[in-house]
mmCIF file of C-alpha atoms in Angstrom:
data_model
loop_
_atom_site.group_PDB
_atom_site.id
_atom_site.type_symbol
_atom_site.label_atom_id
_atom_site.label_comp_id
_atom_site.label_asym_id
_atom_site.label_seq_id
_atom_site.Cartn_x
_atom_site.Cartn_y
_atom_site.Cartn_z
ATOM 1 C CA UNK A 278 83.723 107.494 87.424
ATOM 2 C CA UNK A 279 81.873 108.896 83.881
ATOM 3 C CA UNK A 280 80.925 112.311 83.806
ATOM 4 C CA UNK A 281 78.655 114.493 81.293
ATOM 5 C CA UNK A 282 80.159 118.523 81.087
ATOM 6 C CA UNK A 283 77.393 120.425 79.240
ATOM 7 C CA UNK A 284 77.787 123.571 77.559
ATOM 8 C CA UNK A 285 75.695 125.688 75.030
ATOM 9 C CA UNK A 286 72.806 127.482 77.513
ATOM 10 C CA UNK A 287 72.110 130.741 77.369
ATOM 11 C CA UNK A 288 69.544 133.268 76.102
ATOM 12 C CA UNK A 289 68.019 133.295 72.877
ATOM 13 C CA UNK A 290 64.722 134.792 70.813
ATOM 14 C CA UNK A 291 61.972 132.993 69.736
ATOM 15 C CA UNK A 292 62.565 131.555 66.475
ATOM 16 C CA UNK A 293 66.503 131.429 66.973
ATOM 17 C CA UNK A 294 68.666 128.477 66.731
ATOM 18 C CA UNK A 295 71.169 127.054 69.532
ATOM 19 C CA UNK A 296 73.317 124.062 69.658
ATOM 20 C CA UNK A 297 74.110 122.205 72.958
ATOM 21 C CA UNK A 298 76.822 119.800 73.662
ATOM 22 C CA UNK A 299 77.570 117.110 75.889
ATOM 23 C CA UNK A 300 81.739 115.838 76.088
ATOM 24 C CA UNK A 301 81.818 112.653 77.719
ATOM 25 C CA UNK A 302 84.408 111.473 79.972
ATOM 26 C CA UNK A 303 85.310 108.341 82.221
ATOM 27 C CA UNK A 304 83.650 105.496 79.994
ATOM 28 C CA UNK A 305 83.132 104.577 76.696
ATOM 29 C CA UNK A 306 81.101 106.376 75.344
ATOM 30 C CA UNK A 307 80.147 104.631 72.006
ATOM 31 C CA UNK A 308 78.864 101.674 73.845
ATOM 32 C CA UNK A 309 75.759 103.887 75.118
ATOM 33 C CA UNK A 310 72.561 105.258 74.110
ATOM 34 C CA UNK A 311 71.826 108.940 74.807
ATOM 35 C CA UNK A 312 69.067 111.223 75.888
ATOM 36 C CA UNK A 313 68.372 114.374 76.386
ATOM 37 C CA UNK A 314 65.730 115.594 79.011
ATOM 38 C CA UNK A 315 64.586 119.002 80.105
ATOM 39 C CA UNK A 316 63.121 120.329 83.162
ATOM 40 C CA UNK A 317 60.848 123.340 83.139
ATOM 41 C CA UNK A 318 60.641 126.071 85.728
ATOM 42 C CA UNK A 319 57.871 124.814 87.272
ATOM 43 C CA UNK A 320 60.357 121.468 87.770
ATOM 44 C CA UNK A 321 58.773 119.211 85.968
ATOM 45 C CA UNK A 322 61.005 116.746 83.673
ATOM 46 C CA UNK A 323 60.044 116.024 79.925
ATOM 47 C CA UNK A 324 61.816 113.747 77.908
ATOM 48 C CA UNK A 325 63.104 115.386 74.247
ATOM 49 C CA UNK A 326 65.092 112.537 72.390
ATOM 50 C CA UNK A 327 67.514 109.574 72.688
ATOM 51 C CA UNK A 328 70.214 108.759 69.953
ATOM 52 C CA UNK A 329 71.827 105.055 69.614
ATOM 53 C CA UNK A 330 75.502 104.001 70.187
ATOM 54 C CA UNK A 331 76.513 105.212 66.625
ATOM 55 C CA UNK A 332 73.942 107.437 66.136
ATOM 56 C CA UNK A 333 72.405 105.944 62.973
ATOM 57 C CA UNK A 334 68.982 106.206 65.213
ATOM 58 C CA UNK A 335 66.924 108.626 67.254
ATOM 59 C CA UNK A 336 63.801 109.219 68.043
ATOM 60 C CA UNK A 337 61.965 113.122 69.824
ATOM 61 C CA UNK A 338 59.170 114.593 71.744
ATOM 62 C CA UNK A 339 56.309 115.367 69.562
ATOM 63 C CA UNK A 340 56.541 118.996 71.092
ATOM 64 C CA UNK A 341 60.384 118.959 69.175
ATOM 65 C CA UNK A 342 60.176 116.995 66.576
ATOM 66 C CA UNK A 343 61.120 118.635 63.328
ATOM 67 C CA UNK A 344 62.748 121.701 65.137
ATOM 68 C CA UNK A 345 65.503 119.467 67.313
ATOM 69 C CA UNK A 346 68.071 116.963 65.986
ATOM 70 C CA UNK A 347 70.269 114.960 68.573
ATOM 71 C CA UNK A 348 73.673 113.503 67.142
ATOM 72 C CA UNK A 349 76.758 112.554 68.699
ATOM 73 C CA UNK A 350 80.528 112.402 67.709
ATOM 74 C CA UNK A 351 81.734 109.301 69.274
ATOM 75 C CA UNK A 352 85.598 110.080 68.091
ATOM 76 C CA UNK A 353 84.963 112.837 69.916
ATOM 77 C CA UNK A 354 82.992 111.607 72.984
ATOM 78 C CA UNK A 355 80.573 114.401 72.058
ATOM 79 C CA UNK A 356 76.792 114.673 72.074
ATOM 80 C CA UNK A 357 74.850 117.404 70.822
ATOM 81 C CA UNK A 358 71.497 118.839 70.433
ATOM 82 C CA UNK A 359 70.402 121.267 67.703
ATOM 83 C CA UNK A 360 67.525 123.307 68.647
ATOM 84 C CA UNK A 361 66.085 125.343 65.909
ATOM 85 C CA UNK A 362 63.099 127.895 65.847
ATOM 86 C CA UNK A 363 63.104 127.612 69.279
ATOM 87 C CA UNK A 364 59.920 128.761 71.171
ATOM 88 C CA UNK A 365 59.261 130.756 74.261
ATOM 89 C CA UNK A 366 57.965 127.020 76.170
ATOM 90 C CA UNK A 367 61.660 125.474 74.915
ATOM 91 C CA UNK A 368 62.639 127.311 78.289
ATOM 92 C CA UNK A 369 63.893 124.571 80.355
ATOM 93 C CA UNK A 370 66.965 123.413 81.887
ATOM 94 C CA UNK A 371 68.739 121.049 79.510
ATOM 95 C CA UNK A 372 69.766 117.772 80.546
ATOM 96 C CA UNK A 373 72.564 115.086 78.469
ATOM 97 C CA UNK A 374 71.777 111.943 80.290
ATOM 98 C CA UNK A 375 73.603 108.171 79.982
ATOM 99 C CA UNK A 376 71.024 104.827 79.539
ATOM 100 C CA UNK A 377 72.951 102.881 81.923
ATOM 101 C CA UNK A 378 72.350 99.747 79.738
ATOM 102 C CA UNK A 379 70.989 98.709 76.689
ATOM 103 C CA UNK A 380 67.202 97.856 77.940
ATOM 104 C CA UNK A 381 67.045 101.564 79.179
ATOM 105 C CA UNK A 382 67.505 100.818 82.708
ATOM 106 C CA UNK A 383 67.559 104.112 84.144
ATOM 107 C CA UNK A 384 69.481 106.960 83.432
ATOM 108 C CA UNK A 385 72.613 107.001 85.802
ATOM 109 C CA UNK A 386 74.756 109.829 84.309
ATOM 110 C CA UNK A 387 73.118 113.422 84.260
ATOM 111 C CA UNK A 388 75.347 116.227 83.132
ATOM 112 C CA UNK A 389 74.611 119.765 85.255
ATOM 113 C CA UNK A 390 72.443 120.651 83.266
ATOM 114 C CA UNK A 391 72.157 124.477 81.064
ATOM 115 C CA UNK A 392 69.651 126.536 81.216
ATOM 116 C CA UNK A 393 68.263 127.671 78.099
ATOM 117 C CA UNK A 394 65.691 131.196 78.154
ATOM 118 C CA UNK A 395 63.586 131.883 75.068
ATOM 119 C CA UNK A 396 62.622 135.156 75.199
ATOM 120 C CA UNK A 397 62.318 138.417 72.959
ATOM 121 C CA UNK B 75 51.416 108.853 75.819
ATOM 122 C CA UNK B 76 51.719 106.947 79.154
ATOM 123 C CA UNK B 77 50.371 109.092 81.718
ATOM 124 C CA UNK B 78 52.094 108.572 85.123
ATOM 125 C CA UNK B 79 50.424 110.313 87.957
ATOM 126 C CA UNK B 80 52.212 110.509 91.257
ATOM 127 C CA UNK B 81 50.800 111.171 94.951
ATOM 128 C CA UNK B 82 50.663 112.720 97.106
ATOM 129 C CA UNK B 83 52.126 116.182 95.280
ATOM 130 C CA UNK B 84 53.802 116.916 98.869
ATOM 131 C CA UNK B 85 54.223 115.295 101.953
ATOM 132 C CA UNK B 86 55.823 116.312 105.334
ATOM 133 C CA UNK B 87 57.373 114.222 107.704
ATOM 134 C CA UNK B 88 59.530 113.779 110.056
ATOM 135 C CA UNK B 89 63.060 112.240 110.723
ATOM 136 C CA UNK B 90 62.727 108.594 111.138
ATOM 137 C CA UNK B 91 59.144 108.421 109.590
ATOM 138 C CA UNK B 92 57.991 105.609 107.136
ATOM 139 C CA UNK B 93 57.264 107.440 103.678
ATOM 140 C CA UNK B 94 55.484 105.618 101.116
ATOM 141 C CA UNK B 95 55.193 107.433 97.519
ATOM 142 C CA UNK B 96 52.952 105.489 94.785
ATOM 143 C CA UNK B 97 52.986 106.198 91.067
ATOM 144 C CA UNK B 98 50.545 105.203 88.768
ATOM 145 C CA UNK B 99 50.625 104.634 85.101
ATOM 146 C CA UNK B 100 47.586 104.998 82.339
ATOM 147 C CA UNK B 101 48.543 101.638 80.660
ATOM 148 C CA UNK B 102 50.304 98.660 81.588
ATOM 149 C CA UNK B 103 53.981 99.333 81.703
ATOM 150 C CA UNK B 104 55.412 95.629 83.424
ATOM 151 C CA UNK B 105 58.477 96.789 85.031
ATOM 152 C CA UNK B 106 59.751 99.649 83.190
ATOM 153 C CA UNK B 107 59.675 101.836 86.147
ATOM 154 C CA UNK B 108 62.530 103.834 87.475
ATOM 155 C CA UNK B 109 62.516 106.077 90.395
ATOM 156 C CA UNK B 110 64.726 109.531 90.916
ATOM 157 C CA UNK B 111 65.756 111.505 94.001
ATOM 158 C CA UNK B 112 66.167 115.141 92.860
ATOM 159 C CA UNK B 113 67.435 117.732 95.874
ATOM 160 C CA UNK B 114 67.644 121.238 95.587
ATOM 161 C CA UNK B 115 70.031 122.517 92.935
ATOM 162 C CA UNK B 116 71.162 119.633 92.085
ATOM 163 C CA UNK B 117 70.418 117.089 89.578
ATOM 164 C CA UNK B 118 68.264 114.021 89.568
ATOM 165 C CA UNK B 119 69.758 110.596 90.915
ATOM 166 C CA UNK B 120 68.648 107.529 90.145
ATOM 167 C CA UNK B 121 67.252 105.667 92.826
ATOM 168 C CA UNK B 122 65.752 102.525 91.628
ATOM 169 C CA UNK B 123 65.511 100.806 88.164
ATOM 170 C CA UNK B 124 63.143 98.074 86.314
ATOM 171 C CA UNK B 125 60.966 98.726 89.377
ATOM 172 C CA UNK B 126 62.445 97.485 92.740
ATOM 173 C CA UNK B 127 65.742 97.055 91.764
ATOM 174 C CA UNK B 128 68.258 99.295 94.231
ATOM 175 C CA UNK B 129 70.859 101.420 92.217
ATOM 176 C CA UNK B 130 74.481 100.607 93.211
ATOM 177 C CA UNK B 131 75.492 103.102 96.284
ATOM 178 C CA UNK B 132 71.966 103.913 96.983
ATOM 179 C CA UNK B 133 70.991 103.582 100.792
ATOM 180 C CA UNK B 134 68.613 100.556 101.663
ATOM 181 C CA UNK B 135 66.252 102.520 103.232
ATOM 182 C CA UNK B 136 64.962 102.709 100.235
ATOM 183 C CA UNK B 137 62.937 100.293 98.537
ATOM 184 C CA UNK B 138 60.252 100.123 95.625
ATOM 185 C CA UNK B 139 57.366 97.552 94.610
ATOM 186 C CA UNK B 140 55.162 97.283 91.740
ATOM 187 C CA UNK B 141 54.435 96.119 87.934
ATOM 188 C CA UNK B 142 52.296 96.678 85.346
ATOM 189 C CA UNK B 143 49.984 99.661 86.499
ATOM 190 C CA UNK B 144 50.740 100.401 90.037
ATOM 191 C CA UNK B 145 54.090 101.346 91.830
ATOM 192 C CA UNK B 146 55.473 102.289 94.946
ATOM 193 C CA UNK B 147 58.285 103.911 96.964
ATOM 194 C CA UNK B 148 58.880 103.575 100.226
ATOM 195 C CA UNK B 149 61.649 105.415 102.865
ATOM 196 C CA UNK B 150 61.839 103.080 105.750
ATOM 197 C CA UNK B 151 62.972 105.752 108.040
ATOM 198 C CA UNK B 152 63.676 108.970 106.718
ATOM 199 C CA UNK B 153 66.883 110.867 107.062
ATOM 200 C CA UNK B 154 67.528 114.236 106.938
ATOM 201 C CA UNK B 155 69.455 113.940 103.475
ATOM 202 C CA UNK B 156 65.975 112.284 102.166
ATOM 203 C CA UNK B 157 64.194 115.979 102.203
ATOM 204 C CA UNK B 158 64.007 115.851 98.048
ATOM 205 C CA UNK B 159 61.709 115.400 95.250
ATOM 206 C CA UNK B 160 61.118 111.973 94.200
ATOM 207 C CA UNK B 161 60.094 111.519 90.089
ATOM 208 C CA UNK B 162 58.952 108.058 88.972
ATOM 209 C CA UNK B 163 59.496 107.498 85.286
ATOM 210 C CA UNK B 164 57.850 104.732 82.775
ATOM 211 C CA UNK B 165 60.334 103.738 79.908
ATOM 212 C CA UNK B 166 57.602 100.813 77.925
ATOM 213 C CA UNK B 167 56.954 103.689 75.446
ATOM 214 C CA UNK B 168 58.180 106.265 73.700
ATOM 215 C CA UNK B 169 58.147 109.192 74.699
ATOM 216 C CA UNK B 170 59.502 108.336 78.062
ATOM 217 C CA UNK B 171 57.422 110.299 80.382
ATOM 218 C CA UNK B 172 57.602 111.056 83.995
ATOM 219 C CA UNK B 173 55.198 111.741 86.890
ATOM 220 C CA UNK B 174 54.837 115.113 88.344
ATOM 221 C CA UNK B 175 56.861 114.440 91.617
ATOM 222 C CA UNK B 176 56.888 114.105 95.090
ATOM 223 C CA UNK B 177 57.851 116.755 97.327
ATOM 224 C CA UNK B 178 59.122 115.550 100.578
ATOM 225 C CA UNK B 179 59.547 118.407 103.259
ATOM 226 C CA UNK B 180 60.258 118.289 106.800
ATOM 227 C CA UNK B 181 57.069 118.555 109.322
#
């Protein structure tokens, strides 16, 4: 059974930088593309970028794009998310999620999720 | 950006009730469609993939139709362990986008 353990949340000012991780356990996890999606206190879930199996592509949200960069350590079973100048409508829980094959089928691993605040 | 617009917002039923939930995307999307149970506190599972395809372990109460434009959901008879939100999601285009969801509350 695969499983995502997230770490990295917190609280952080406008403007700051934070770095999320993902370690990935229980498959292999160079074989599958990543994502990471975020779901705002209102609940509603917003897509923010995917990475390949070796990392060599990835693609963001508009609303991130330029200010986030996904990568992943596969030695390491590792993904992470770099979140710089972040804004006050960043604040979302944080999401590392598994494409459960290679045509995107659904994304059947979440990790727990971490909850990230922007705020001065 | 696909647009994917969910109704109703909320529903309430009962134990045992049929629920149907339909999704609707602004653009042709074939099957691309998954659908996600999400309960309180916890995170979202994935329900159904590429449209009506049931997710391994998932109950078959549950069952989903559509392509291209139009989708649907549908809870045969509702348990009490169904009580969730439900969030379809189109994956045709980037960005992936999801619909708003579907609260499903007991009447």
């Amino acid at each position: 059974e695969g499983e995502l353990v997230q770490s990295g949340g917190g609280l952080v000012q406008p403007g700051w930088s934070r770095r999320l991780s993902c370690a990935a356990s229980g498959f292999t996890f160079s074989h599958y593309w990543m994502h990471w999606v975020r779901q705002t206190l209102g609940k509603r879930l917003e897509w923010v970028s995917r990475i390949n199996t070796d990392g060599s592509v990835t693609h963001y949200a508009d609303s991130v794009k330029g200010r986030f960069t996904m990568s992943r350590d596969n030695a390491k079973n590792t993904l992470y998310l770099q979140m710089n100048s972040l804004r006050v409508e960043d604040t979302a829980i944080y999401y590392c999620v598994r494409d459960q094959n290679f045509y995107g089928s659904g994304h059947d691993y979440w990790g727990q999720g971490v909850l990230v605040t922007v705020s001065s | 950006d696909i647009q994917m617009t969910q109704s109703p917002s909320s529903l309430s039923a009962s134990v045992g009730d049929r629920v149907t939930i339909t999704c609707q995307a602004s653009q042709d999307i074939r099957d691309y469609l998954n659908w996600y149970q999400q309960k309180p506190g916890k995170v979202p599972n994935l329900l159904i993939y590429d449209a009506s395809h049931l997710q391994s372990g998932v109950p078959s109460r549950f069952s989903a139709s559509g392509s291209g434009t139009d989708f649907s959901l549908t809870i045969s008879s509702l348990q009490p362990e169904d009580f969730a939100v439900y969030f379809c999601q189109q994956y045709f285009n980037l960005p992936v986008t999801f619909g708003g969801g579907t609260k499903v509350e007991v009447k």
